């Protein structure tokens, strides 16, 4: 799945870097509703194996999960930048949807990796009151 996501990210990068008004050639590959649905299916599949989330979870845990959290934050930053780009030129809404779902996938993946490593998730202690 991660290799497939890497291919999709390169496709997204190609789409974002191409001025479609200047390029008569079709871009190879595109983000489709099927790709977004695939991410959602994988999220649902992993969540069935996880304990119910009852609190906000702090990023971290085993090395693999911590790296998934880093990827998630980079994905969120990319999402914000794509939204900003969309103010200048039209961005395929499926790209934004895919990137949004990808960050959710990476969060659930981090939880799954912590479970695989028998690492207890650290819950945020609500102290804003």
PDB file of C-alpha atoms in Angstrom:
ATOM      1  CA  UNK A   1       0.000   0.000   0.000  1.00  0.00           C
ATOM      2  CA  UNK A   2       2.796   2.432   0.853  1.00  0.00           C
ATOM      3  CA  UNK A   3       4.435   1.900  -2.539  1.00  0.00           C
ATOM      4  CA  UNK A   4       1.087   2.538  -4.217  1.00  0.00           C
ATOM      5  CA  UNK A   5       0.746   5.769  -2.217  1.00  0.00           C
ATOM      6  CA  UNK A   6       4.221   6.814  -3.353  1.00  0.00           C
ATOM      7  CA  UNK A   7       3.164   6.373  -6.983  1.00  0.00           C
ATOM      8  CA  UNK A   8       0.042   8.437  -6.317  1.00  0.00           C
ATOM      9  CA  UNK A   9       2.096  11.203  -4.705  1.00  0.00           C
ATOM     10  CA  UNK A  10       4.318  11.403  -7.773  1.00  0.00           C
ATOM     11  CA  UNK A  11       1.203  11.575  -9.944  1.00  0.00           C
ATOM     12  CA  UNK A  12      -0.174  14.360  -7.738  1.00  0.00           C
ATOM     13  CA  UNK A  13       3.141  16.207  -7.908  1.00  0.00           C
ATOM     14  CA  UNK A  14       3.112  15.952 -11.695  1.00  0.00           C
ATOM     15  CA  UNK A  15      -0.431  17.287 -11.829  1.00  0.00           C
ATOM     16  CA  UNK A  16       0.362  20.181  -9.493  1.00  0.00           C
ATOM     17  CA  UNK A  17       3.507  21.093 -11.427  1.00  0.00           C
ATOM     18  CA  UNK A  18       1.805  21.081 -14.829  1.00  0.00           C
ATOM     19  CA  UNK A  19       0.063  24.117 -16.226  1.00  0.00           C
ATOM     20  CA  UNK A  20      -2.773  22.395 -18.012  1.00  0.00           C
ATOM     21  CA  UNK A  21      -3.542  25.507 -20.041  1.00  0.00           C
ATOM     22  CA  UNK A  22      -0.037  25.311 -21.543  1.00  0.00           C
ATOM     23  CA  UNK A  23       0.320  21.543 -21.872  1.00  0.00           C
ATOM     24  CA  UNK A  24      -1.527  19.783 -24.681  1.00  0.00           C
ATOM     25  CA  UNK A  25      -0.261  16.349 -23.608  1.00  0.00           C
ATOM     26  CA  UNK A  26      -2.352  14.361 -21.154  1.00  0.00           C
ATOM     27  CA  UNK A  27      -0.827  13.728 -17.747  1.00  0.00           C
ATOM     28  CA  UNK A  28      -0.178  10.063 -17.169  1.00  0.00           C
ATOM     29  CA  UNK A  29      -2.250   8.883 -14.246  1.00  0.00           C
ATOM     30  CA  UNK A  30      -4.699  10.852 -12.207  1.00  0.00           C
ATOM     31  CA  UNK A  31      -6.342  10.884  -8.848  1.00  0.00           C
ATOM     32  CA  UNK A  32      -9.736   9.228  -9.055  1.00  0.00           C
ATOM     33  CA  UNK A  33     -12.580   8.583  -6.669  1.00  0.00           C
ATOM     34  CA  UNK A  34     -11.422   4.953  -6.733  1.00  0.00           C
ATOM     35  CA  UNK A  35      -8.035   6.004  -5.285  1.00  0.00           C
ATOM     36  CA  UNK A  36      -9.692   8.004  -2.507  1.00  0.00           C
ATOM     37  CA  UNK A  37     -11.982   5.042  -1.783  1.00  0.00           C
ATOM     38  CA  UNK A  38      -8.948   2.738  -1.596  1.00  0.00           C
ATOM     39  CA  UNK A  39      -7.446   4.903   1.154  1.00  0.00           C
ATOM     40  CA  UNK A  40     -10.748   4.928   3.018  1.00  0.00           C
ATOM     41  CA  UNK A  41     -11.009   1.135   2.710  1.00  0.00           C
ATOM     42  CA  UNK A  42      -7.507   0.709   4.126  1.00  0.00           C
ATOM     43  CA  UNK A  43      -8.305   3.098   6.992  1.00  0.00           C
ATOM     44  CA  UNK A  44     -11.461   1.144   7.820  1.00  0.00           C
ATOM     45  CA  UNK A  45      -9.581  -2.158   7.625  1.00  0.00           C
ATOM     46  CA  UNK A  46      -6.884  -1.002  10.054  1.00  0.00           C
ATOM     47  CA  UNK A  47      -9.408   0.553  12.438  1.00  0.00           C
ATOM     48  CA  UNK A  48     -11.196  -2.755  12.893  1.00  0.00           C
ATOM     49  CA  UNK A  49      -7.969  -4.104  14.413  1.00  0.00           C
ATOM     50  CA  UNK A  50      -7.411  -1.135  16.749  1.00  0.00           C
ATOM     51  CA  UNK A  51      -8.837  -0.351  20.161  1.00  0.00           C
ATOM     52  CA  UNK A  52     -11.463   2.380  20.151  1.00  0.00           C
ATOM     53  CA  UNK A  53      -9.903   5.825  20.363  1.00  0.00           C
ATOM     54  CA  UNK A  54     -11.176   7.538  23.514  1.00  0.00           C
ATOM     55  CA  UNK A  55      -8.800  10.517  23.698  1.00  0.00           C
ATOM     56  CA  UNK A  56      -6.454  12.589  21.590  1.00  0.00           C
ATOM     57  CA  UNK A  57      -3.266  10.649  20.949  1.00  0.00           C
ATOM     58  CA  UNK A  58       0.128  12.298  21.165  1.00  0.00           C
ATOM     59  CA  UNK A  59       2.444  11.658  18.206  1.00  0.00           C
ATOM     60  CA  UNK A  60       5.184   9.165  18.900  1.00  0.00           C
ATOM     61  CA  UNK A  61       5.558   5.626  20.059  1.00  0.00           C
ATOM     62  CA  UNK A  62       7.820   3.121  18.370  1.00  0.00           C
ATOM     63  CA  UNK A  63      10.169   4.409  15.675  1.00  0.00           C
ATOM     64  CA  UNK A  64       7.943   3.292  12.807  1.00  0.00           C
ATOM     65  CA  UNK A  65       4.841   4.927  14.303  1.00  0.00           C
ATOM     66  CA  UNK A  66       6.738   8.126  15.048  1.00  0.00           C
ATOM     67  CA  UNK A  67       7.851   8.256  11.405  1.00  0.00           C
ATOM     68  CA  UNK A  68       4.250   7.777  10.270  1.00  0.00           C
ATOM     69  CA  UNK A  69       3.302  10.741  12.481  1.00  0.00           C
ATOM     70  CA  UNK A  70       6.034  12.848  10.846  1.00  0.00           C
ATOM     71  CA  UNK A  71       4.705  11.848   7.417  1.00  0.00           C
ATOM     72  CA  UNK A  72       1.213  12.823   8.567  1.00  0.00           C
ATOM     73  CA  UNK A  73       2.329  16.307   9.609  1.00  0.00           C
ATOM     74  CA  UNK A  74       4.159  16.783   6.305  1.00  0.00           C
ATOM     75  CA  UNK A  75       0.993  15.655   4.520  1.00  0.00           C
ATOM     76  CA  UNK A  76      -1.091  18.220   6.450  1.00  0.00           C
ATOM     77  CA  UNK A  77       1.401  20.942   5.521  1.00  0.00           C
ATOM     78  CA  UNK A  78       1.188  19.902   1.863  1.00  0.00           C
ATOM     79  CA  UNK A  79      -2.598  20.037   2.091  1.00  0.00           C
ATOM     80  CA  UNK A  80      -2.468  23.629   3.341  1.00  0.00           C
ATOM     81  CA  UNK A  81      -0.085  24.595   0.539  1.00  0.00           C
ATOM     82  CA  UNK A  82      -2.299  22.938  -2.089  1.00  0.00           C
ATOM     83  CA  UNK A  83      -5.272  24.895  -0.729  1.00  0.00           C
ATOM     84  CA  UNK A  84      -3.232  28.081  -1.104  1.00  0.00           C
ATOM     85  CA  UNK A  85      -2.301  27.071  -4.662  1.00  0.00           C
ATOM     86  CA  UNK A  86      -5.983  26.488  -5.365  1.00  0.00           C
ATOM     87  CA  UNK A  87      -6.561  30.191  -4.668  1.00  0.00           C
ATOM     88  CA  UNK A  88      -4.282  30.967  -7.645  1.00  0.00           C
ATOM     89  CA  UNK A  89      -5.104  28.163 -10.098  1.00  0.00           C
ATOM     90  CA  UNK A  90      -7.760  25.487 -10.107  1.00  0.00           C
ATOM     91  CA  UNK A  91      -6.627  22.278  -8.426  1.00  0.00           C
ATOM     92  CA  UNK A  92      -8.493  19.036  -9.005  1.00  0.00           C
ATOM     93  CA  UNK A  93     -10.700  18.642  -5.913  1.00  0.00           C
ATOM     94  CA  UNK A  94      -9.858  14.925  -5.842  1.00  0.00           C
ATOM     95  CA  UNK A  95      -6.221  15.831  -5.199  1.00  0.00           C
ATOM     96  CA  UNK A  96      -7.242  17.751  -2.100  1.00  0.00           C
ATOM     97  CA  UNK A  97      -9.542  14.945  -1.027  1.00  0.00           C
ATOM     98  CA  UNK A  98      -6.787  12.346  -1.530  1.00  0.00           C
ATOM     99  CA  UNK A  99      -4.222  14.332   0.468  1.00  0.00           C
ATOM    100  CA  UNK A 100      -6.746  14.886   3.257  1.00  0.00           C
ATOM    101  CA  UNK A 101      -7.569  11.186   3.453  1.00  0.00           C
ATOM    102  CA  UNK A 102      -3.871  10.315   3.231  1.00  0.00           C
ATOM    103  CA  UNK A 103      -3.150  12.220   6.427  1.00  0.00           C
ATOM    104  CA  UNK A 104      -5.940  10.262   8.122  1.00  0.00           C
ATOM    105  CA  UNK A 105      -4.489   7.034   6.729  1.00  0.00           C
ATOM    106  CA  UNK A 106      -1.066   7.920   8.157  1.00  0.00           C
ATOM    107  CA  UNK A 107      -2.581   8.620  11.587  1.00  0.00           C
ATOM    108  CA  UNK A 108      -4.357   5.263  11.646  1.00  0.00           C
ATOM    109  CA  UNK A 109      -1.198   3.592  10.319  1.00  0.00           C
ATOM    110  CA  UNK A 110       0.787   5.062  13.212  1.00  0.00           C
ATOM    111  CA  UNK A 111      -1.741   3.604  15.658  1.00  0.00           C
ATOM    112  CA  UNK A 112      -1.505   0.213  13.910  1.00  0.00           C
ATOM    113  CA  UNK A 113       2.300   0.292  13.998  1.00  0.00           C
ATOM    114  CA  UNK A 114       2.289   1.059  17.721  1.00  0.00           C
ATOM    115  CA  UNK A 115      -0.058  -1.877  18.238  1.00  0.00           C
ATOM    116  CA  UNK A 116       2.258  -4.125  16.196  1.00  0.00           C
ATOM    117  CA  UNK A 117       5.213  -2.989  18.332  1.00  0.00           C
ATOM    118  CA  UNK A 118       3.261  -3.455  21.601  1.00  0.00           C
ATOM    119  CA  UNK A 119       3.818   0.229  22.337  1.00  0.00           C
ATOM    120  CA  UNK A 120       1.191   1.963  24.447  1.00  0.00           C
ATOM    121  CA  UNK A 121      -0.187   5.123  22.901  1.00  0.00           C
ATOM    122  CA  UNK A 122       0.238   8.253  24.968  1.00  0.00           C
ATOM    123  CA  UNK A 123      -2.987  10.135  25.465  1.00  0.00           C
ATOM    124  CA  UNK A 124      -3.162  13.888  25.723  1.00  0.00           C
ATOM    125  CA  UNK A 125      -3.909  15.026  29.262  1.00  0.00           C
ATOM    126  CA  UNK A 126      -6.566  17.698  28.852  1.00  0.00           C
ATOM    127  CA  UNK A 127      -5.244  20.710  30.714  1.00  0.00           C
ATOM    128  CA  UNK A 128      -6.753  23.685  28.870  1.00  0.00           C
ATOM    129  CA  UNK A 129      -9.407  24.398  31.511  1.00  0.00           C
TER     130      UNK A 129
END
